Coordinates of C-alpha atoms in Angstrom, one line a residue:
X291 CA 38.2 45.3 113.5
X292 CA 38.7 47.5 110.7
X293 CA 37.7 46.0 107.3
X294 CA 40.2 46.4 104.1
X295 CA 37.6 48.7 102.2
X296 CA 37.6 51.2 105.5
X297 CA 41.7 51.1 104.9
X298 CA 40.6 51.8 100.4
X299 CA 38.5 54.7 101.0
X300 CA 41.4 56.4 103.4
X301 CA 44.0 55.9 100.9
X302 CA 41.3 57.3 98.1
X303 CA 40.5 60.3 100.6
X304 CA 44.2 61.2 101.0
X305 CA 44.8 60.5 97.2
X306 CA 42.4 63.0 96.3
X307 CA 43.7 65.4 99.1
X308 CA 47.4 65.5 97.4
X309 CA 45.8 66.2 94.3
X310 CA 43.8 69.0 95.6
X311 CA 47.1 70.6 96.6
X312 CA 48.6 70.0 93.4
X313 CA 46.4 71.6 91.4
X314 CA 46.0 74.6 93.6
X315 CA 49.8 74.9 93.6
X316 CA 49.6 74.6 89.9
X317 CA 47.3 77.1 89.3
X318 CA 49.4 79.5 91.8
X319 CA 52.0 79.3 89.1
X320 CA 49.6 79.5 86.5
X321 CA 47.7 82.9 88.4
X322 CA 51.8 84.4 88.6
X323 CA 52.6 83.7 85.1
X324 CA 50.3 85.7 84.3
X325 CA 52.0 89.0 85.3
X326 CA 54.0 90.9 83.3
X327 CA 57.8 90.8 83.3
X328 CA 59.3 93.1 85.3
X329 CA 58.0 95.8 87.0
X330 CA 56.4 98.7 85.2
X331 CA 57.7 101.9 84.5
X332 CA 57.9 104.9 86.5
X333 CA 59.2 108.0 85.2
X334 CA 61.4 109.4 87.5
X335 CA 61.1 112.3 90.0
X336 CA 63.3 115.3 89.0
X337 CA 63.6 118.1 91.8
X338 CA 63.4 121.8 90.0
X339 CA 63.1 125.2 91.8
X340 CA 59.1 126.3 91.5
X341 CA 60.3 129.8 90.1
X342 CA 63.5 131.5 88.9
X343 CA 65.4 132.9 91.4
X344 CA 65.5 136.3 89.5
X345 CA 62.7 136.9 87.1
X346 CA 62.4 138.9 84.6
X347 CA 59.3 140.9 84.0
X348 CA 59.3 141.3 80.0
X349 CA 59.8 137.4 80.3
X350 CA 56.0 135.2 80.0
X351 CA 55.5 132.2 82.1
X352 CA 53.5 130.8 79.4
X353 CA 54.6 128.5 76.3
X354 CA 54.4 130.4 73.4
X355 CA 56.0 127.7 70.9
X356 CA 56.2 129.0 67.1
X357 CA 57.3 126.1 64.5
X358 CA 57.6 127.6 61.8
X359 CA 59.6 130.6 63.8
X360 CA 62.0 131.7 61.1
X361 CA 59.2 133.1 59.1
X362 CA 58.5 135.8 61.1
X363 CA 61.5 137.6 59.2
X364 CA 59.3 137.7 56.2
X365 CA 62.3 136.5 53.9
X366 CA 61.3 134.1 51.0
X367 CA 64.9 133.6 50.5
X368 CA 65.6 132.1 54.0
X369 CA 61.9 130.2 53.7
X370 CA 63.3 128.6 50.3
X371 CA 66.6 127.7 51.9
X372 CA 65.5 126.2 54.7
X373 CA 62.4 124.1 52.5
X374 CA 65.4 123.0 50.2
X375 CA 67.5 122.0 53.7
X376 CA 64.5 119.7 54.9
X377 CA 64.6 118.0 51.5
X378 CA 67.9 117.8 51.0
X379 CA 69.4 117.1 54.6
X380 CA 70.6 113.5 55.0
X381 CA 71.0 113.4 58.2
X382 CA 66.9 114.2 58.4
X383 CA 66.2 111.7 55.8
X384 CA 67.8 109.0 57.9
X385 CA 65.7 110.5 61.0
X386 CA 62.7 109.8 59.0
X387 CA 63.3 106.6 58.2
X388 CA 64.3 105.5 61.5
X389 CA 61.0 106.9 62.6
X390 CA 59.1 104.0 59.7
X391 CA 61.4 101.6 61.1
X392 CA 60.2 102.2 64.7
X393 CA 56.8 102.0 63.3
X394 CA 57.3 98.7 61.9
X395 CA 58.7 97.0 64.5
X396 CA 55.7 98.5 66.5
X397 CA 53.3 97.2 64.1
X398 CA 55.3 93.5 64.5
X399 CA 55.0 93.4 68.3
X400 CA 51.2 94.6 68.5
X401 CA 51.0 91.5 65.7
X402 CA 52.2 88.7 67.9
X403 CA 49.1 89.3 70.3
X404 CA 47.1 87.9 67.2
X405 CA 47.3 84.7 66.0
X406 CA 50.6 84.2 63.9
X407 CA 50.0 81.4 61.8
X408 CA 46.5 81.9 59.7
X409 CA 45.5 79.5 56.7
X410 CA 43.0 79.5 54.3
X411 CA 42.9 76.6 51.9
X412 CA 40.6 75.2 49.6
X413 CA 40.2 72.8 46.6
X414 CA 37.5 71.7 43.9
X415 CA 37.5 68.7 42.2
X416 CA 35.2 67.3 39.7
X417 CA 35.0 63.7 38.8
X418 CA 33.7 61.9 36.0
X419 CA 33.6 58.1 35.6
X420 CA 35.1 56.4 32.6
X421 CA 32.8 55.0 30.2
X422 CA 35.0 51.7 30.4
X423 CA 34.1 51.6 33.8
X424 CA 31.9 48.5 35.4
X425 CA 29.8 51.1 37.0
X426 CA 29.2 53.8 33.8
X427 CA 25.6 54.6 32.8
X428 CA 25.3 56.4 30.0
X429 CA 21.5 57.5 31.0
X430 CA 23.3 59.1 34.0
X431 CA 25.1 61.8 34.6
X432 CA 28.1 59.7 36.4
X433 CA 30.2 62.5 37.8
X434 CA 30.4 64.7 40.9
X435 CA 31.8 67.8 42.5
X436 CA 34.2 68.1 45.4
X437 CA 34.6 71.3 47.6
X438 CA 36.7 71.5 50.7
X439 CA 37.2 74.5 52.4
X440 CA 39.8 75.0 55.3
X441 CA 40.8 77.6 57.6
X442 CA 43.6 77.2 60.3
X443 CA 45.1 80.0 62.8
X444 CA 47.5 79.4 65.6
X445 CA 49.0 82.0 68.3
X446 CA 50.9 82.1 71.4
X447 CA 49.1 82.9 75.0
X448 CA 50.5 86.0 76.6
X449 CA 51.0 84.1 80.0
X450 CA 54.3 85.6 80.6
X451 CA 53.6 89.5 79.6
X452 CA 56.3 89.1 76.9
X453 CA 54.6 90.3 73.9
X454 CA 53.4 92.6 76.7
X455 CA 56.5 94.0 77.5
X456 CA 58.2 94.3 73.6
X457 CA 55.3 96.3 72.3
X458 CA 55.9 99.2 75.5
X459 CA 59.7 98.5 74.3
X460 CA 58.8 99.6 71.1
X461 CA 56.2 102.4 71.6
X462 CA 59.2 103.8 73.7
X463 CA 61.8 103.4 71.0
X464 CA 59.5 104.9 68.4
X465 CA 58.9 107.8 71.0
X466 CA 63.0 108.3 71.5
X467 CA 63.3 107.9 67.0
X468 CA 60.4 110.8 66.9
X469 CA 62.0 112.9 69.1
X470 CA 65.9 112.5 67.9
X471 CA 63.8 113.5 64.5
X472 CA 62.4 116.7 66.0
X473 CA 65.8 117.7 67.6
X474 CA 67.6 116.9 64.4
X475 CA 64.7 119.5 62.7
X476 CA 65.2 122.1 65.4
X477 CA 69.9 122.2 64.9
X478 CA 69.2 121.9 61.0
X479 CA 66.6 125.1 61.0
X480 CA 68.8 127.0 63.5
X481 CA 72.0 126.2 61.5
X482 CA 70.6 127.8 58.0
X483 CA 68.9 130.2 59.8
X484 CA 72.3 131.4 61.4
X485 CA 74.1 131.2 58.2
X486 CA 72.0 133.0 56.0
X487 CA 72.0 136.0 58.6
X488 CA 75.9 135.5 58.9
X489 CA 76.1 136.6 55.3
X490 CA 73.3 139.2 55.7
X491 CA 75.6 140.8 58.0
X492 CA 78.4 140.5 56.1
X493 CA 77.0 141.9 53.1
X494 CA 75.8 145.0 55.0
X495 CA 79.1 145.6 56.4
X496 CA 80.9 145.3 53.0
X497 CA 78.3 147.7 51.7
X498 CA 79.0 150.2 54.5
X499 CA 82.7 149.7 53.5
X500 CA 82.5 150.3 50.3
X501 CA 80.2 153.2 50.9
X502 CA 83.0 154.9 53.3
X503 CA 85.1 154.2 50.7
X504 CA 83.4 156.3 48.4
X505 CA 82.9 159.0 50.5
X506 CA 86.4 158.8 51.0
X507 CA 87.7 159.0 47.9
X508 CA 85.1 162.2 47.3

């Protein structure tokens, strides 16, 4: 004969079973949650040739990158002109500031892995009793002080990788806003420096003409 407490701690065995496997399956969801949205990048594999077909000698393998290339013409009028384009050029200026913008929005998404909401409060009170007062004694000093000092900070947990994911958004975009800046730096420079020896040109051959016309005329 099985007694009615045998039949309690069965049902209280099984109980806690089901709630073992809740709470594992809980903190399955829990353990995945934690992972980042989406996968994570991977830069993509381009196929090139490992050398020219045809290479040229006087041509050097390695990078010999000059910034500041125009000034190996030696010209202070094409350094001024192309100073003056850099601080004068619109289209730079709103490369620029795209670049701070980037930079801000950067700045906002590292932020949200910190507490958003941060309070400091405090007060100071200081009490004195009337001298109609039942309690007042003029012997005394009847009155006190009251500081209270507070401090409250708040912040969403990173269980989903979305804070995650926005701030490799954003070191991206400001990567992509730097590098439309240097591109837009690069066709501005090439563009004075390819006028300014358009009209070096022509003003040699005018001279020449003028010069032949001279010698003509003698």
């Amino acid at each position: 004969m099985i007694s009615q407490s045998t039949f309690v701690t069965r049902a209280s065995f099984r109980r806690g079973q089901y709630e073992l496997v809740l709470l594992g399956l809980l903190f399955t969801l829990l353990m995945t949650g934690c992972t980042a949205l989406g996968p994570d990048f991977e830069k993509p594999e381009v196929s090139t040739a490992a050398s020219w077909s045809a290479k040229d000698e006087a041509l050097s393998d390695e990078p010999r990158v000059q910034v500041e290339w125009w000034k190996a013409f030696n010209d202070p009028v094409l350094d001024t002109l192309i100073q003056t384009a850099y601080q004068q050029n619109l289209p730079l200026q709103v490369a620029g500031l795209r670049i701070l913008e980037a930079r801000a929005q950067l700045g906002i998404a590292v932020g949200n892995r910190y507490p958003q909401v941060q309070q400091l409060n405090g007060s100071a009170n200081r009490v004195r009793l009337s001298e109609k007062s039942p309690n007042f004694n003029a012997l005394t000093d009847d009155s006190y002080s009251d500081h209270r000092v507070g401090f409250d900070a708040a912040w969403e947990l990173d269980f989903w990788g979305r804070f995650r994911r926005s701030i490799e958004a954003a070191e991206a975009s400001l990567s992509v806003t730097e590098a439309d800046y240097d591109n837009t730096l690069v066709i501005l420079t090439a563009e004075v420096a390819r006028a300014y020896v358009s009209i070096r040109t022509l003003e040699e051959q005018l001279a020449l003409v003028r010069s032949n016309i001279s010698l003509q005329q003698e």
